[in-house]
Amino acid sequence: MTVPCLLDAWSAHESELLRYLRHHVRPASEAEDVLHDLFLKALRQGERFCAVNNPRAWLFEVARNAVVDHARRTRSSEPLPEDLAERGAEPAAMGAQAMNELPEPGLAPVDQLSACLPRVLTELAADDREALELCDIGGMSQKAFAALKGLSLPGAKSRVQRARLRLRAQLLCACQVQLDERGKVCCFVPRPPPG
């Protein structure tokens, strides 16, 4: 049984939902399948769908969940090469070539990026460097940092957060950090510590 309020909401938002799904579902050709599943989920709600205060918000929330579920189901994985053990001593394709040195075995590129940290810290403003060295590196709580600097706790948290953002921007620029399609560090050019 089709509920009229569902049909009204669906006709009002179907094209918008399809655009959203085409943008977020890979491959985009499967967006219509996901849209169909979304309609079936709404249909299963029956009369309860009419009690929803904001049908558009409900449909988009279910659509977001469907996008995540679809991504989990279709996540591609590549088998490891047979000769991986022998190739363990070779540089990782792009990262090590850009660095002209071998990375530590088993260390993710984001962890290797810590080699850039001492140099980049020296390039930050003194207040930023102090906040990061005390709180993030030294392990001081932000509450203790606030007391030390005569700041309110929200003020101290804000200062640390701004320092982290400036550090990230400086790392990306100074170490020529490159991100992969998922936004994770894939490679960078190390900068030796100041001498």
PDB file of C-alpha atoms in Angstrom:
ATOM      1  CA  MET A   1       0.000   0.000   0.000  1.00  0.00           C
ATOM      2  CA  THR A   2       1.424   3.363  -1.024  1.00  0.00           C
ATOM      3  CA  VAL A   3       0.968   6.238   1.407  1.00  0.00           C
ATOM      4  CA  PRO A   4       0.036   9.586  -0.250  1.00  0.00           C
ATOM      5  CA  CYS A   5       2.322  11.617   2.034  1.00  0.00           C
ATOM      6  CA  LEU A   6       5.251   9.413   0.961  1.00  0.00           C
ATOM      7  CA  LEU A   7       4.446   9.866  -2.713  1.00  0.00           C
ATOM      8  CA  ASP A   8       4.208  13.639  -2.252  1.00  0.00           C
ATOM      9  CA  ALA A   9       7.563  13.783  -0.442  1.00  0.00           C
ATOM     10  CA  TRP A  10       9.155  11.450  -2.967  1.00  0.00           C
ATOM     11  CA  SER A  11       8.004  13.437  -5.990  1.00  0.00           C
ATOM     12  CA  ALA A  12       9.215  16.644  -4.330  1.00  0.00           C
ATOM     13  CA  HIS A  13      12.700  15.341  -3.498  1.00  0.00           C
ATOM     14  CA  GLU A  14      13.492  12.441  -5.859  1.00  0.00           C
ATOM     15  CA  SER A  15      15.550  14.449  -8.364  1.00  0.00           C
ATOM     16  CA  GLU A  16      17.503  16.163  -5.565  1.00  0.00           C
ATOM     17  CA  LEU A  17      18.204  12.801  -3.921  1.00  0.00           C
ATOM     18  CA  LEU A  18      19.373  11.343  -7.225  1.00  0.00           C
ATOM     19  CA  ARG A  19      21.798  14.248  -7.764  1.00  0.00           C
ATOM     20  CA  TYR A  20      23.133  13.738  -4.242  1.00  0.00           C
ATOM     21  CA  LEU A  21      23.589  10.001  -4.816  1.00  0.00           C
ATOM     22  CA  ARG A  22      25.238  10.462  -8.218  1.00  0.00           C
ATOM     23  CA  HIS A  23      27.738  12.750  -6.552  1.00  0.00           C
ATOM     24  CA  HIS A  24      28.509  10.394  -3.645  1.00  0.00           C
ATOM     25  CA  VAL A  25      28.080   6.841  -4.998  1.00  0.00           C
ATOM     26  CA  ARG A  26      30.959   5.297  -6.935  1.00  0.00           C
ATOM     27  CA  PRO A  27      30.492   4.253  -9.621  1.00  0.00           C
ATOM     28  CA  ALA A  28      27.839   6.916 -10.242  1.00  0.00           C
ATOM     29  CA  SER A  29      25.942   4.506 -12.472  1.00  0.00           C
ATOM     30  CA  GLU A  30      24.818   2.668  -9.316  1.00  0.00           C
ATOM     31  CA  ALA A  31      23.142   5.764  -7.861  1.00  0.00           C
ATOM     32  CA  GLU A  32      19.752   4.777  -9.283  1.00  0.00           C
ATOM     33  CA  ASP A  33      19.971   1.378  -7.569  1.00  0.00           C
ATOM     34  CA  VAL A  34      20.695   3.080  -4.259  1.00  0.00           C
ATOM     35  CA  LEU A  35      17.809   5.485  -4.906  1.00  0.00           C
ATOM     36  CA  HIS A  36      15.509   2.513  -5.495  1.00  0.00           C
ATOM     37  CA  ASP A  37      16.608   0.950  -2.195  1.00  0.00           C
ATOM     38  CA  LEU A  38      15.993   4.282  -0.476  1.00  0.00           C
ATOM     39  CA  PHE A  39      12.435   4.374  -1.826  1.00  0.00           C
ATOM     40  CA  LEU A  40      11.817   0.839  -0.565  1.00  0.00           C
ATOM     41  CA  LYS A  41      13.051   1.799   2.918  1.00  0.00           C
ATOM     42  CA  ALA A  42      10.679   4.760   2.936  1.00  0.00           C
ATOM     43  CA  LEU A  43       7.851   2.566   1.661  1.00  0.00           C
ATOM     44  CA  ARG A  44       8.419   0.080   4.495  1.00  0.00           C
ATOM     45  CA  GLN A  45       7.703   2.905   6.955  1.00  0.00           C
ATOM     46  CA  GLY A  46       4.097   2.975   5.766  1.00  0.00           C
ATOM     47  CA  GLU A  47       1.895   5.359   7.771  1.00  0.00           C
ATOM     48  CA  ARG A  48       4.798   6.146  10.125  1.00  0.00           C
ATOM     49  CA  PHE A  49       6.380   8.159   7.320  1.00  0.00           C
ATOM     50  CA  CYS A  50       3.480  10.664   7.584  1.00  0.00           C
ATOM     51  CA  ALA A  51       4.439  11.340  11.224  1.00  0.00           C
ATOM     52  CA  VAL A  52       7.942  12.482  10.235  1.00  0.00           C
ATOM     53  CA  ASN A  53       8.275  16.242  10.860  1.00  0.00           C
ATOM     54  CA  ASN A  54      10.710  16.870   7.996  1.00  0.00           C
ATOM     55  CA  PRO A  55      10.424  14.229   5.246  1.00  0.00           C
ATOM     56  CA  ARG A  56      13.290  15.765   3.233  1.00  0.00           C
ATOM     57  CA  ALA A  57      15.665  15.544   6.203  1.00  0.00           C
ATOM     58  CA  TRP A  58      14.590  11.949   6.862  1.00  0.00           C
ATOM     59  CA  LEU A  59      15.154  10.971   3.233  1.00  0.00           C
ATOM     60  CA  PHE A  60      18.600  12.581   3.144  1.00  0.00           C
ATOM     61  CA  GLU A  61      19.610  10.955   6.421  1.00  0.00           C
ATOM     62  CA  VAL A  62      18.661   7.555   5.036  1.00  0.00           C
ATOM     63  CA  ALA A  63      20.442   8.456   1.769  1.00  0.00           C
ATOM     64  CA  ARG A  64      23.656   9.305   3.654  1.00  0.00           C
ATOM     65  CA  ASN A  65      23.480   5.979   5.463  1.00  0.00           C
ATOM     66  CA  ALA A  66      22.864   4.198   2.153  1.00  0.00           C
ATOM     67  CA  VAL A  67      25.957   5.873   0.652  1.00  0.00           C
ATOM     68  CA  VAL A  68      28.086   4.639   3.563  1.00  0.00           C
ATOM     69  CA  ASP A  69      26.638   1.127   3.303  1.00  0.00           C
ATOM     70  CA  HIS A  70      27.241   1.084  -0.454  1.00  0.00           C
ATOM     71  CA  ALA A  71      30.837   2.207  -0.004  1.00  0.00           C
ATOM     72  CA  ARG A  72      31.453  -0.558   2.529  1.00  0.00           C
ATOM     73  CA  ARG A  73      29.980  -3.192   0.239  1.00  0.00           C
ATOM     74  CA  THR A  74      31.883  -2.089  -2.852  1.00  0.00           C
ATOM     75  CA  ARG A  75      35.215  -1.160  -1.301  1.00  0.00           C
ATOM     76  CA  SER A  76      37.792  -2.566  -3.615  1.00  0.00           C
ATOM     77  CA  SER A  77      40.827  -4.364  -2.368  1.00  0.00           C
ATOM     78  CA  GLU A  78      43.830  -5.506  -4.282  1.00  0.00           C
ATOM     79  CA  PRO A  79      45.625  -8.747  -3.487  1.00  0.00           C
ATOM     80  CA  LEU A  80      49.148  -8.373  -2.177  1.00  0.00           C
ATOM     81  CA  PRO A  81      51.866  -9.220  -4.697  1.00  0.00           C
ATOM     82  CA  GLU A  82      53.445 -12.657  -4.362  1.00  0.00           C
ATOM     83  CA  ASP A  83      56.963 -11.222  -4.138  1.00  0.00           C
ATOM     84  CA  LEU A  84      56.142  -8.708  -1.393  1.00  0.00           C
ATOM     85  CA  ALA A  85      58.681 -10.189   1.035  1.00  0.00           C
ATOM     86  CA  GLU A  86      61.542  -9.871  -1.480  1.00  0.00           C
ATOM     87  CA  ARG A  87      60.487  -6.332  -2.352  1.00  0.00           C
ATOM     88  CA  GLY A  88      60.519  -5.283   1.309  1.00  0.00           C
ATOM     89  CA  ALA A  89      63.958  -3.716   0.894  1.00  0.00           C
ATOM     90  CA  GLU A  90      62.898  -1.657  -2.156  1.00  0.00           C
ATOM     91  CA  PRO A  91      61.751   1.918  -1.618  1.00  0.00           C
ATOM     92  CA  ALA A  92      58.024   2.472  -1.573  1.00  0.00           C
ATOM     93  CA  ALA A  93      57.207   3.735  -5.046  1.00  0.00           C
ATOM     94  CA  MET A  94      56.470   7.428  -4.727  1.00  0.00           C
ATOM     95  CA  GLY A  95      57.250   8.288  -1.116  1.00  0.00           C
ATOM     96  CA  ALA A  96      60.803   6.979  -0.961  1.00  0.00           C
ATOM     97  CA  GLN A  97      61.664   8.292  -4.405  1.00  0.00           C
ATOM     98  CA  ALA A  98      60.554  11.750  -3.370  1.00  0.00           C
ATOM     99  CA  MET A  99      62.554  11.417  -0.160  1.00  0.00           C
ATOM    100  CA  ASN A 100      65.660   9.871  -1.741  1.00  0.00           C
ATOM    101  CA  GLU A 101      65.948   7.588   1.256  1.00  0.00           C
ATOM    102  CA  LEU A 102      64.392   4.382   2.482  1.00  0.00           C
ATOM    103  CA  PRO A 103      61.459   4.736   4.825  1.00  0.00           C
ATOM    104  CA  GLU A 104      61.474   2.839   8.088  1.00  0.00           C
ATOM    105  CA  PRO A 105      59.941  -0.562   7.335  1.00  0.00           C
ATOM    106  CA  GLY A 106      56.315  -0.823   8.367  1.00  0.00           C
ATOM    107  CA  LEU A 107      55.955   2.875   9.170  1.00  0.00           C
ATOM    108  CA  ALA A 108      52.997   4.604   7.538  1.00  0.00           C
ATOM    109  CA  PRO A 109      53.797   7.780   5.559  1.00  0.00           C
ATOM    110  CA  VAL A 110      51.888   9.897   8.085  1.00  0.00           C
ATOM    111  CA  ASP A 111      54.132   8.510  10.846  1.00  0.00           C
ATOM    112  CA  GLN A 112      57.247   9.142   8.758  1.00  0.00           C
ATOM    113  CA  LEU A 113      56.095  12.744   8.466  1.00  0.00           C
ATOM    114  CA  SER A 114      57.166  13.245  12.097  1.00  0.00           C
ATOM    115  CA  ALA A 115      60.709  13.618  10.700  1.00  0.00           C
ATOM    116  CA  CYS A 116      59.607  17.038   9.384  1.00  0.00           C
ATOM    117  CA  LEU A 117      58.194  18.141  12.718  1.00  0.00           C
ATOM    118  CA  PRO A 118      61.319  19.578  14.441  1.00  0.00           C
ATOM    119  CA  ARG A 119      62.130  21.841  11.497  1.00  0.00           C
ATOM    120  CA  VAL A 120      58.557  22.996  10.930  1.00  0.00           C
ATOM    121  CA  LEU A 121      58.054  23.729  14.639  1.00  0.00           C
ATOM    122  CA  THR A 122      60.956  26.185  14.532  1.00  0.00           C
ATOM    123  CA  GLU A 123      59.179  28.045  11.713  1.00  0.00           C
ATOM    124  CA  LEU A 124      56.005  28.642  13.729  1.00  0.00           C
ATOM    125  CA  ALA A 125      55.323  31.713  15.849  1.00  0.00           C
ATOM    126  CA  ALA A 126      56.590  31.383  19.428  1.00  0.00           C
ATOM    127  CA  ASP A 127      53.060  31.211  20.938  1.00  0.00           C
ATOM    128  CA  ASP A 128      52.034  28.423  18.558  1.00  0.00           C
ATOM    129  CA  ARG A 129      55.249  26.491  19.126  1.00  0.00           C
ATOM    130  CA  GLU A 130      54.906  26.792  22.906  1.00  0.00           C
ATOM    131  CA  ALA A 131      51.272  25.597  22.900  1.00  0.00           C
ATOM    132  CA  LEU A 132      52.147  22.563  20.764  1.00  0.00           C
ATOM    133  CA  GLU A 133      55.327  21.697  22.635  1.00  0.00           C
ATOM    134  CA  LEU A 134      53.659  21.880  26.034  1.00  0.00           C
ATOM    135  CA  CYS A 135      50.291  20.289  25.265  1.00  0.00           C
ATOM    136  CA  ASP A 136      50.726  17.963  22.292  1.00  0.00           C
ATOM    137  CA  ILE A 137      54.370  16.955  22.659  1.00  0.00           C
ATOM    138  CA  GLY A 138      54.918  17.429  26.400  1.00  0.00           C
ATOM    139  CA  GLY A 139      51.560  15.997  27.436  1.00  0.00           C
ATOM    140  CA  MET A 140      50.440  18.974  29.535  1.00  0.00           C
ATOM    141  CA  SER A 141      46.674  19.172  29.890  1.00  0.00           C
ATOM    142  CA  GLN A 142      44.991  22.153  28.303  1.00  0.00           C
ATOM    143  CA  LYS A 143      43.612  23.034  31.744  1.00  0.00           C
ATOM    144  CA  ALA A 144      47.171  23.226  33.145  1.00  0.00           C
ATOM    145  CA  PHE A 145      48.255  25.201  30.072  1.00  0.00           C
ATOM    146  CA  ALA A 146      45.410  27.653  30.666  1.00  0.00           C
ATOM    147  CA  ALA A 147      46.499  28.134  34.273  1.00  0.00           C
ATOM    148  CA  LEU A 148      50.157  28.541  33.275  1.00  0.00           C
ATOM    149  CA  LYS A 149      49.371  31.205  30.665  1.00  0.00           C
ATOM    150  CA  GLY A 150      46.594  32.953  32.619  1.00  0.00           C
ATOM    151  CA  LEU A 151      43.948  32.005  30.054  1.00  0.00           C
ATOM    152  CA  SER A 152      40.420  30.692  30.362  1.00  0.00           C
ATOM    153  CA  LEU A 153      40.073  27.005  29.475  1.00  0.00           C
ATOM    154  CA  PRO A 154      38.166  27.814  26.247  1.00  0.00           C
ATOM    155  CA  GLY A 155      40.858  30.377  25.390  1.00  0.00           C
ATOM    156  CA  ALA A 156      43.611  27.807  25.907  1.00  0.00           C
ATOM    157  CA  LYS A 157      41.762  25.214  23.844  1.00  0.00           C
ATOM    158  CA  SER A 158      41.298  27.747  21.073  1.00  0.00           C
ATOM    159  CA  ARG A 159      44.991  28.675  21.126  1.00  0.00           C
ATOM    160  CA  VAL A 160      46.052  25.008  20.883  1.00  0.00           C
ATOM    161  CA  GLN A 161      43.561  24.370  18.088  1.00  0.00           C
ATOM    162  CA  ARG A 162      44.776  27.376  16.080  1.00  0.00           C
ATOM    163  CA  ALA A 163      48.381  26.260  16.606  1.00  0.00           C
ATOM    164  CA  ARG A 164      47.517  22.784  15.301  1.00  0.00           C
ATOM    165  CA  LEU A 165      45.915  24.276  12.198  1.00  0.00           C
ATOM    166  CA  ARG A 166      48.958  26.464  11.525  1.00  0.00           C
ATOM    167  CA  LEU A 167      51.278  23.489  12.069  1.00  0.00           C
ATOM    168  CA  ARG A 168      49.256  21.414   9.595  1.00  0.00           C
ATOM    169  CA  ALA A 169      49.355  24.184   6.995  1.00  0.00           C
ATOM    170  CA  GLN A 170      53.107  24.639   7.477  1.00  0.00           C
ATOM    171  CA  LEU A 171      53.732  20.880   7.230  1.00  0.00           C
ATOM    172  CA  LEU A 172      51.712  20.624   4.019  1.00  0.00           C
ATOM    173  CA  CYS A 173      53.615  23.500   2.457  1.00  0.00           C
ATOM    174  CA  ALA A 174      57.150  23.095   3.784  1.00  0.00           C
ATOM    175  CA  CYS A 175      57.353  19.310   3.420  1.00  0.00           C
ATOM    176  CA  GLN A 176      55.379  19.224   0.163  1.00  0.00           C
ATOM    177  CA  VAL A 177      52.905  16.730   1.613  1.00  0.00           C
ATOM    178  CA  GLN A 178      50.734  14.979  -0.940  1.00  0.00           C
ATOM    179  CA  LEU A 179      47.406  13.389  -0.019  1.00  0.00           C
ATOM    180  CA  ASP A 180      45.803  10.420  -1.716  1.00  0.00           C
ATOM    181  CA  GLU A 181      42.192  10.280  -2.905  1.00  0.00           C
ATOM    182  CA  ARG A 182      41.033   9.430   0.639  1.00  0.00           C
ATOM    183  CA  GLY A 183      42.797  12.468   2.098  1.00  0.00           C
ATOM    184  CA  LYS A 184      45.567  10.454   3.757  1.00  0.00           C
ATOM    185  CA  VAL A 185      49.268  11.265   3.571  1.00  0.00           C
ATOM    186  CA  CYS A 186      50.875   9.294   0.742  1.00  0.00           C
ATOM    187  CA  CYS A 187      54.244  11.010   0.383  1.00  0.00           C
ATOM    188  CA  PHE A 188      56.301  14.074   1.250  1.00  0.00           C
ATOM    189  CA  VAL A 189      59.759  15.609   0.981  1.00  0.00           C
ATOM    190  CA  PRO A 190      61.564  15.554   4.335  1.00  0.00           C
ATOM    191  CA  ARG A 191      63.290  18.633   5.671  1.00  0.00           C
ATOM    192  CA  PRO A 192      66.302  18.076   7.879  1.00  0.00           C
ATOM    193  CA  PRO A 193      66.155  19.563  11.374  1.00  0.00           C
ATOM    194  CA  PRO A 194      67.748  22.989  11.693  1.00  0.00           C
ATOM    195  CA  GLY A 195      71.475  22.705  12.168  1.00  0.00           C
TER     196      GLY A 195
END
